[in-house]
Amino acid sequence: MSTPTTWRKPPFIQSPALRWLFILSVAAYVIGTIATLPIDWERTSEGFARAGRIFSGAFPPSFDRSGLMISGFMESLKIAILATTLGMILSVPLAFMAARNVSPKPVYFLGRGIFILARSFHPVIVAIIFVKAVGFGPLAGALTLTIYSIGFVAKLLAERIEEIDFGQVEAIRSAGAPFLSTMVYAILPQIMPRLVGLGIYQLDSNLRASAVVGIVGAGGIGATLANAFGRYDYDFALAITMVIVGAILISEAVSGVIRKRMT
Amino acid sequence: MTTDRAQDWARFTPAERLRRYLVMLAATVVVVWALSSIDVIWEWVWDAPIQLADLFARMVPPDPTNLPSILEATWQTINIATIATMLAILLSLPVAYISAQNTTPNRACLWIGRFILVSSRSVNTIIWALLFVAIFGPGIIAGIIAIMFRSIGFLGKLLGEAIEEIDHAPIEALEACGASRFKTVIYGIVPQVMPAFFAVSILRWDINLRESTVLGLVGAGGIGIILQGAIDTFQWQEVSMVLITILALVISGEVISSTLRKKLL
Amino acid sequence: MLEIKNLVKRYGKGAPVLKDLNLLVQGEQLMSIIGSSGAGKSTLLRCVNRLVEPTEGSITLNGTDITKLAAKDLRRARRRIGMVFQGFNLVDRLSVMENVQSGRLGYISTWAAITRRYPAADIERAFELMERVGIAQYADKRADELSGGERQRVGVVRALMQRPEILLADEPTASLDPKTSEQIMTLLRDLARELNLPVIINIHNVTEAKEFSDRIVGMRYGRIIFDDKPAALDAAQMDEIYAGTPSEDRQEIGAVA
């Protein structure tokens, strides 16, 4: 009997043909894509000089027009608050619609369809459509973030409703309660903590998003930032970015603390 | 007595009730403040549904004449997301390594790592894109770098957490065999974080696919450029065609990533 | 030959866990260390390959003073000391062969480690040892697919792959059921004889210790209070090793106990 003196690690893909096909196609994709990317290398190589100019223009950050910055930030905050409120109000019925265990099939598919639609489009795309429909400004921003909130809150809330203890619903129903009372007594108490938690989380994430949708004209501090960039005011742009980052860190911390306290 | 108590029943104690009212009052005040001071023209608000309906009416039917160039831009969008995710994965590995408490070589590295993660994560992809469009000029390279910068923070943070959660016992055994630090990493840490690594990378690719669709709106390449062009020229039927394409792209991205996750993990 | 002289280990500012400990292990013998939890058995073993840094004293293995080695020389010294752990400490997501070969990590190049291209001699030895302990058929299985006893066999083979001059086993059977536990002990005893290898085992099960060892060391509160042939261990000494704290020690240990 002889002891083997060779050993190879069994490959992740068993069939050698398939393995090589996989390796080659990944390599071909990477090389092919990088080679055919429409990149203007000349323009790109100028970039480093430009980066130097931009950064030297950005330092020190300028807080001279802090009035503009504060009003921009307050507008972002208002957009976030209104969008969260409206989003939550709309999310509750939508979540009930999209919960498999409480609604009939057609309504369920309609509900799912609505929030798949709401989730698939990046808020910036939604914003640019709303800006065209209702004009520049915070209204477009608030509408955008309402859609954004629905996509997130309604989905998670629907999943929560699908997890509820259905015995409670049956108990209330067997007591002869009508539809709405059943919802209020048997389901709402079970999903309430999740609803509040989602609301706080969503306020935080709306505040982040409102900085972004402003860039395409939907109001708030993002609009201020985009203007500063457009006018090559890099020191002001840096100041705004710092404020945005600071606000995000604070709001993340606050919402984290509140959510931890509640549970 | 018993009947008295029944009549006195209330769901909350007075203190609880007061607190609930105060929280509700505060919430109402905040919403009213936001409503009353926000800078909108209310006639426009009441008009909004009509305007929206009007816009959507102009979008149907979608116009497929530009479909070839839309599809080409879609392909470009996928490439931006994929290449940027690959680069970000490579770059995030050392960042994750130095920003995990149990593998960082020293305090200074830990703080450098943390700083990279926080700055990358708190600036949105679009803002990164604005910056890189200013630096490298409009085009795909600005988009790739923007997505990459944002992804490093995301991947680095989650991978760093995965490294912090590994089981230390095998590491001790490898050290006892006389393995060097690097070999300990390869045999002890890498196999343990592999599942998290795949999960996080796939998740980020999915997110990046969505984010790549909007890069073009600030000039950083991809399908967003066509969308912007169509909107600027009021080609609403082409806009709806682009939107449908984006919807298909995002949904297929989600399907692909969830299949990959199931296959690999 | 392993010689431990005046070994002291103190964690932080607390009372020492090992107090001026002396021990000489010569030739191929299976030595068991018994003692209640907190007696310092595990710390003692880990001081030998410096997974735990000794505070004072010297540990000499066949002429090398281990306590004085810098990083690179320490790794070389560790290759000569095999260790088997209570929790097996295998890398779960690697195959059995990779776990076994990780015992050679101190010898092979980094490139060979990354690409898993192990030297033919190592592979041959791995198969021989796995055959010997009865796990050769699992070479390509993932370590976490194996049962406890099988996993500990992998741990033993990994340690033996180092071609160690001494084998340390930290409660190698504590996570196993009685039958498997006995199999592993038999295996360790037989291997010690076959390979002329001194083996030091920390063990809780005194019956097993008496059955399998050539020599038993009893520890209490950082000191060796018994050191003799298994036959010499009687009930009175057992009581002393496992009984409550004697008064003069009690003050010294204070909060640590």
mmCIF file of N, CA and C in Angstrom, chain A residues 181-259:
data_model
loop_
_atom_site.group_PDB
_atom_site.id
_atom_site.type_symbol
_atom_site.label_atom_id
_atom_site.label_comp_id
_atom_site.label_asym_id
_atom_site.label_seq_id
_atom_site.Cartn_x
_atom_site.Cartn_y
_atom_site.Cartn_z
ATOM 1 N N SER A 181 -62.312 47.625 13.741
ATOM 2 C CA SER A 181 -61.998 47.368 15.148
ATOM 3 C C SER A 181 -60.988 46.239 15.275
ATOM 4 N N THR A 182 -61.117 45.249 14.416
ATOM 5 C CA THR A 182 -60.162 44.143 14.439
ATOM 6 C C THR A 182 -58.754 44.666 14.198
ATOM 7 N N MET A 183 -58.657 45.522 13.187
ATOM 8 C CA MET A 183 -57.348 46.105 12.873
ATOM 9 C C MET A 183 -56.801 46.851 14.093
ATOM 10 N N VAL A 184 -57.659 47.709 14.689
ATOM 11 C CA VAL A 184 -57.195 48.577 15.778
ATOM 12 C C VAL A 184 -56.856 47.776 17.019
ATOM 13 N N TYR A 185 -57.678 46.757 17.322
ATOM 14 C CA TYR A 185 -57.456 46.034 18.575
ATOM 15 C C TYR A 185 -56.482 44.878 18.438
ATOM 16 N N ALA A 186 -56.475 44.210 17.299
ATOM 17 C CA ALA A 186 -55.691 42.983 17.225
ATOM 18 C C ALA A 186 -54.363 43.163 16.501
ATOM 19 N N ILE A 187 -54.330 44.074 15.537
ATOM 20 C CA ILE A 187 -53.099 44.168 14.757
ATOM 21 C C ILE A 187 -52.271 45.381 15.142
ATOM 22 N N LEU A 188 -52.913 46.527 15.254
ATOM 23 C CA LEU A 188 -52.166 47.749 15.544
ATOM 24 C C LEU A 188 -51.279 47.643 16.786
ATOM 25 N N PRO A 189 -51.808 47.107 17.910
ATOM 26 C CA PRO A 189 -50.924 47.020 19.082
ATOM 27 C C PRO A 189 -49.690 46.178 18.818
ATOM 28 N N GLN A 190 -49.837 45.173 17.964
ATOM 29 C CA GLN A 190 -48.688 44.301 17.707
ATOM 30 C C GLN A 190 -47.632 44.963 16.837
ATOM 31 N N ILE A 191 -48.069 45.861 15.957
ATOM 32 C CA ILE A 191 -47.084 46.448 15.041
ATOM 33 C C ILE A 191 -46.642 47.839 15.474
ATOM 34 N N MET A 192 -47.280 48.386 16.528
ATOM 35 C CA MET A 192 -46.990 49.765 16.927
ATOM 36 C C MET A 192 -45.501 50.024 17.217
ATOM 37 N N PRO A 193 -44.852 49.180 18.016
ATOM 38 C CA PRO A 193 -43.435 49.470 18.309
ATOM 39 C C PRO A 193 -42.607 49.535 17.032
ATOM 40 N N ARG A 194 -42.868 48.599 16.123
ATOM 41 C CA ARG A 194 -42.128 48.613 14.869
ATOM 42 C C ARG A 194 -42.415 49.886 14.092
ATOM 43 N N LEU A 195 -43.673 50.317 14.106
ATOM 44 C CA LEU A 195 -44.063 51.507 13.353
ATOM 45 C C LEU A 195 -43.317 52.733 13.856
ATOM 46 N N VAL A 196 -43.282 52.896 15.187
ATOM 47 C CA VAL A 196 -42.599 54.061 15.751
ATOM 48 C C VAL A 196 -41.101 53.994 15.442
ATOM 49 N N GLY A 197 -40.532 52.801 15.610
ATOM 50 C CA GLY A 197 -39.111 52.634 15.325
ATOM 51 C C GLY A 197 -38.779 52.981 13.880
ATOM 52 N N LEU A 198 -39.617 52.488 12.974
ATOM 53 C CA LEU A 198 -39.397 52.780 11.562
ATOM 54 C C LEU A 198 -39.502 54.272 11.288
ATOM 55 N N GLY A 199 -40.447 54.937 11.973
ATOM 56 C CA GLY A 199 -40.635 56.374 11.775
ATOM 57 C C GLY A 199 -39.374 57.144 12.130
ATOM 58 N N ILE A 200 -38.789 56.791 13.274
ATOM 59 C CA ILE A 200 -37.587 57.504 13.700
ATOM 60 C C ILE A 200 -36.434 57.220 12.748
ATOM 61 N N TYR A 201 -36.321 55.956 12.355
ATOM 62 C CA TYR A 201 -35.267 55.605 11.418
ATOM 63 C C TYR A 201 -35.439 56.353 10.105
ATOM 64 N N GLN A 202 -36.690 56.435 9.658
ATOM 65 C CA GLN A 202 -36.966 57.053 8.375
ATOM 66 C C GLN A 202 -36.712 58.550 8.398
ATOM 67 N N LEU A 203 -36.976 59.188 9.558
ATOM 68 C CA LEU A 203 -36.696 60.617 9.676
ATOM 69 C C LEU A 203 -35.204 60.844 9.452
ATOM 70 N N ASP A 204 -34.414 60.022 10.079
ATOM 71 C CA ASP A 204 -32.964 60.096 9.907
ATOM 72 C C ASP A 204 -32.585 59.897 8.445
ATOM 73 N N SER A 205 -33.142 58.877 7.817
ATOM 74 C CA SER A 205 -32.681 58.615 6.447
ATOM 75 C C SER A 205 -33.275 59.628 5.470
ATOM 76 N N ASN A 206 -34.436 60.210 5.782
ATOM 77 C CA ASN A 206 -34.948 61.290 4.930
ATOM 78 C C ASN A 206 -34.067 62.528 4.994
ATOM 79 N N LEU A 207 -33.537 62.795 6.188
ATOM 80 C CA LEU A 207 -32.666 63.952 6.325
ATOM 81 C C LEU A 207 -31.431 63.776 5.434
ATOM 82 N N ARG A 208 -30.868 62.561 5.438
ATOM 83 C CA ARG A 208 -29.736 62.283 4.555
ATOM 84 C C ARG A 208 -30.125 62.485 3.101
ATOM 85 N N ALA A 209 -31.259 61.893 2.734
ATOM 86 C CA ALA A 209 -31.650 61.908 1.331
ATOM 87 C C ALA A 209 -32.005 63.318 0.883
ATOM 88 N N SER A 210 -32.519 64.143 1.802
ATOM 89 C CA SER A 210 -32.929 65.479 1.379
ATOM 90 C C SER A 210 -31.719 66.306 0.953
ATOM 91 N N ALA A 211 -30.548 65.975 1.491
ATOM 92 C CA ALA A 211 -29.353 66.683 1.044
ATOM 93 C C ALA A 211 -29.051 66.340 -0.407
ATOM 94 N N VAL A 212 -29.467 65.153 -0.817
ATOM 95 C CA VAL A 212 -29.116 64.684 -2.152
ATOM 96 C C VAL A 212 -30.117 65.137 -3.197
ATOM 97 N N VAL A 213 -31.415 65.024 -2.863
ATOM 98 C CA VAL A 213 -32.407 65.375 -3.884
ATOM 99 C C VAL A 213 -32.356 66.864 -4.200
ATOM 100 N N GLY A 214 -31.827 67.662 -3.265
ATOM 101 C CA GLY A 214 -31.680 69.091 -3.528
ATOM 102 C C GLY A 214 -30.771 69.367 -4.711
ATOM 103 N N ILE A 215 -29.843 68.465 -4.956
ATOM 104 C CA ILE A 215 -28.885 68.670 -6.038
ATOM 105 C C ILE A 215 -29.574 68.757 -7.396
ATOM 106 N N VAL A 216 -30.703 68.067 -7.554
ATOM 107 C CA VAL A 216 -31.411 68.175 -8.829
ATOM 108 C C VAL A 216 -32.576 69.166 -8.735
ATOM 109 N N GLY A 217 -32.579 70.012 -7.700
ATOM 110 C CA GLY A 217 -33.531 71.119 -7.673
ATOM 111 C C GLY A 217 -34.701 70.965 -6.731
ATOM 112 N N ALA A 218 -34.654 69.951 -5.846
ATOM 113 C CA ALA A 218 -35.797 69.731 -4.979
ATOM 114 C C ALA A 218 -35.636 70.388 -3.610
ATOM 115 N N GLY A 219 -34.954 71.521 -3.569
ATOM 116 C CA GLY A 219 -34.908 72.320 -2.349
ATOM 117 C C GLY A 219 -33.976 71.781 -1.284
ATOM 118 N N GLY A 220 -33.845 72.562 -0.206
ATOM 119 C CA GLY A 220 -33.021 72.126 0.912
ATOM 120 C C GLY A 220 -31.549 72.413 0.706
ATOM 121 N N ILE A 221 -30.740 71.860 1.601
ATOM 122 C CA ILE A 221 -29.323 72.195 1.618
ATOM 123 C C ILE A 221 -28.603 71.639 0.389
ATOM 124 N N GLY A 222 -29.174 70.596 -0.213
ATOM 125 C CA GLY A 222 -28.574 70.042 -1.421
ATOM 126 C C GLY A 222 -28.556 71.071 -2.542
ATOM 127 N N ALA A 223 -29.629 71.867 -2.625
ATOM 128 C CA ALA A 223 -29.685 72.904 -3.649
ATOM 129 C C ALA A 223 -28.588 73.932 -3.392
ATOM 130 N N THR A 224 -28.414 74.295 -2.118
ATOM 131 C CA THR A 224 -27.351 75.241 -1.769
ATOM 132 C C THR A 224 -25.987 74.687 -2.183
ATOM 133 N N LEU A 225 -25.797 73.393 -1.919
ATOM 134 C CA LEU A 225 -24.520 72.744 -2.260
ATOM 135 C C LEU A 225 -24.298 72.737 -3.773
ATOM 136 N N ALA A 226 -25.340 72.353 -4.512
ATOM 137 C CA ALA A 226 -25.194 72.290 -5.962
ATOM 138 C C ALA A 226 -24.877 73.671 -6.523
ATOM 139 N N ASN A 227 -25.524 74.720 -5.974
ATOM 140 C CA ASN A 227 -25.233 76.083 -6.427
ATOM 141 C C ASN A 227 -23.785 76.461 -6.165
ATOM 142 N N ALA A 228 -23.318 76.124 -4.956
ATOM 143 C CA ALA A 228 -21.943 76.464 -4.607
ATOM 144 C C ALA A 228 -20.976 75.787 -5.557
ATOM 145 N N PHE A 229 -21.265 74.507 -5.880
ATOM 146 C CA PHE A 229 -20.409 73.776 -6.810
ATOM 147 C C PHE A 229 -20.452 74.416 -8.191
ATOM 148 N N GLY A 230 -21.659 74.771 -8.608
ATOM 149 C CA GLY A 230 -21.827 75.362 -9.927
ATOM 150 C C GLY A 230 -21.066 76.667 -10.060
ATOM 151 N N ARG A 231 -20.952 77.414 -8.965
ATOM 152 C CA ARG A 231 -20.252 78.699 -9.050
ATOM 153 C C ARG A 231 -18.790 78.587 -8.630
ATOM 154 N N TYR A 232 -18.292 77.373 -8.553
ATOM 155 C CA TYR A 232 -16.888 77.114 -8.176
ATOM 156 C C TYR A 232 -16.538 77.684 -6.804
ATOM 157 N N ASP A 233 -17.554 77.850 -5.940
ATOM 158 C CA ASP A 233 -17.284 78.304 -4.567
ATOM 159 C C ASP A 233 -16.897 77.097 -3.725
ATOM 160 N N TYR A 234 -15.694 76.593 -3.965
ATOM 161 C CA TYR A 234 -15.372 75.328 -3.312
ATOM 162 C C TYR A 234 -15.235 75.462 -1.806
ATOM 163 N N ASP A 235 -14.841 76.671 -1.331
ATOM 164 C CA ASP A 235 -14.712 76.801 0.124
ATOM 165 C C ASP A 235 -16.090 76.755 0.792
ATOM 166 N N PHE A 236 -17.086 77.368 0.128
ATOM 167 C CA PHE A 236 -18.445 77.313 0.652
ATOM 168 C C PHE A 236 -18.990 75.880 0.554
ATOM 169 N N ALA A 237 -18.688 75.226 -0.591
ATOM 170 C CA ALA A 237 -19.152 73.848 -0.781
ATOM 171 C C ALA A 237 -18.595 72.942 0.314
ATOM 172 N N LEU A 238 -17.333 73.129 0.656
ATOM 173 C CA LEU A 238 -16.736 72.306 1.705
ATOM 174 C C LEU A 238 -17.437 72.561 3.042
ATOM 175 N N ALA A 239 -17.715 73.852 3.307
ATOM 176 C CA ALA A 239 -18.404 74.181 4.553
ATOM 177 C C ALA A 239 -19.762 73.478 4.605
ATOM 178 N N ILE A 240 -20.505 73.525 3.486
ATOM 179 C CA ILE A 240 -21.819 72.881 3.451
ATOM 180 C C ILE A 240 -21.683 71.377 3.674
ATOM 181 N N THR A 241 -20.689 70.781 2.965
ATOM 182 C CA THR A 241 -20.498 69.339 3.123
ATOM 183 C C THR A 241 -20.210 68.984 4.573
ATOM 184 N N MET A 242 -19.394 69.816 5.213
ATOM 185 C CA MET A 242 -19.080 69.544 6.615
ATOM 186 C C MET A 242 -20.334 69.602 7.477
ATOM 187 N N VAL A 243 -21.190 70.617 7.187
ATOM 188 C CA VAL A 243 -22.430 70.721 7.957
ATOM 189 C C VAL A 243 -23.306 69.482 7.714
ATOM 190 N N ILE A 244 -23.399 69.055 6.442
ATOM 191 C CA ILE A 244 -24.221 67.877 6.129
ATOM 192 C C ILE A 244 -23.702 66.658 6.885
ATOM 193 N N VAL A 245 -22.379 66.447 6.811
ATOM 194 C CA VAL A 245 -21.800 65.286 7.482
ATOM 195 C C VAL A 245 -22.058 65.359 8.986
ATOM 196 N N GLY A 246 -21.857 66.557 9.543
ATOM 197 C CA GLY A 246 -22.097 66.728 10.984
ATOM 198 C C GLY A 246 -23.538 66.406 11.339
ATOM 199 N N ALA A 247 -24.482 66.965 10.540
ATOM 200 C CA ALA A 247 -25.900 66.745 10.824
ATOM 201 C C ALA A 247 -26.241 65.260 10.735
ATOM 202 N N ILE A 248 -25.665 64.580 9.733
ATOM 203 C CA ILE A 248 -25.945 63.151 9.562
ATOM 204 C C ILE A 248 -25.450 62.361 10.761
ATOM 205 N N LEU A 249 -24.230 62.689 11.207
ATOM 206 C CA LEU A 249 -23.675 61.954 12.345
ATOM 207 C C LEU A 249 -24.528 62.185 13.591
ATOM 208 N N ILE A 250 -24.957 63.460 13.795
ATOM 209 C CA ILE A 250 -25.772 63.753 14.974
ATOM 210 C C ILE A 250 -27.104 63.019 14.886
ATOM 211 N N SER A 251 -27.745 63.108 13.712
ATOM 212 C CA SER A 251 -29.077 62.507 13.619
ATOM 213 C C SER A 251 -29.001 60.989 13.724
ATOM 214 N N GLU A 252 -27.904 60.416 13.212
ATOM 215 C CA GLU A 252 -27.737 58.965 13.340
ATOM 216 C C GLU A 252 -27.617 58.583 14.810
ATOM 217 N N ALA A 253 -26.819 59.381 15.536
ATOM 218 C CA ALA A 253 -26.620 59.090 16.956
ATOM 219 C C ALA A 253 -27.934 59.238 17.719
ATOM 220 N N VAL A 254 -28.657 60.349 17.450
ATOM 221 C CA VAL A 254 -29.905 60.587 18.173
ATOM 222 C C VAL A 254 -30.915 59.482 17.889
ATOM 223 N N SER A 255 -31.073 59.154 16.604
ATOM 224 C CA SER A 255 -32.090 58.145 16.286
ATOM 225 C C SER A 255 -31.683 56.793 16.865
ATOM 226 N N GLY A 256 -30.376 56.526 16.897
ATOM 227 C CA GLY A 256 -29.915 55.280 17.509
ATOM 228 C C GLY A 256 -30.274 55.223 18.981
ATOM 229 N N VAL A 257 -30.044 56.341 19.682
ATOM 230 C CA VAL A 257 -30.327 56.369 21.118
ATOM 231 C C VAL A 257 -31.821 56.181 21.378
ATOM 232 N N ILE A 258 -32.649 56.914 20.603
ATOM 233 C CA ILE A 258 -34.104 56.807 20.820
ATOM 234 C C ILE A 258 -34.580 55.381 20.574
ATOM 235 N N ARG A 259 -34.092 54.787 19.465
ATOM 236 C CA ARG A 259 -34.573 53.441 19.161
ATOM 237 C C ARG A 259 -34.125 52.438 20.206
#
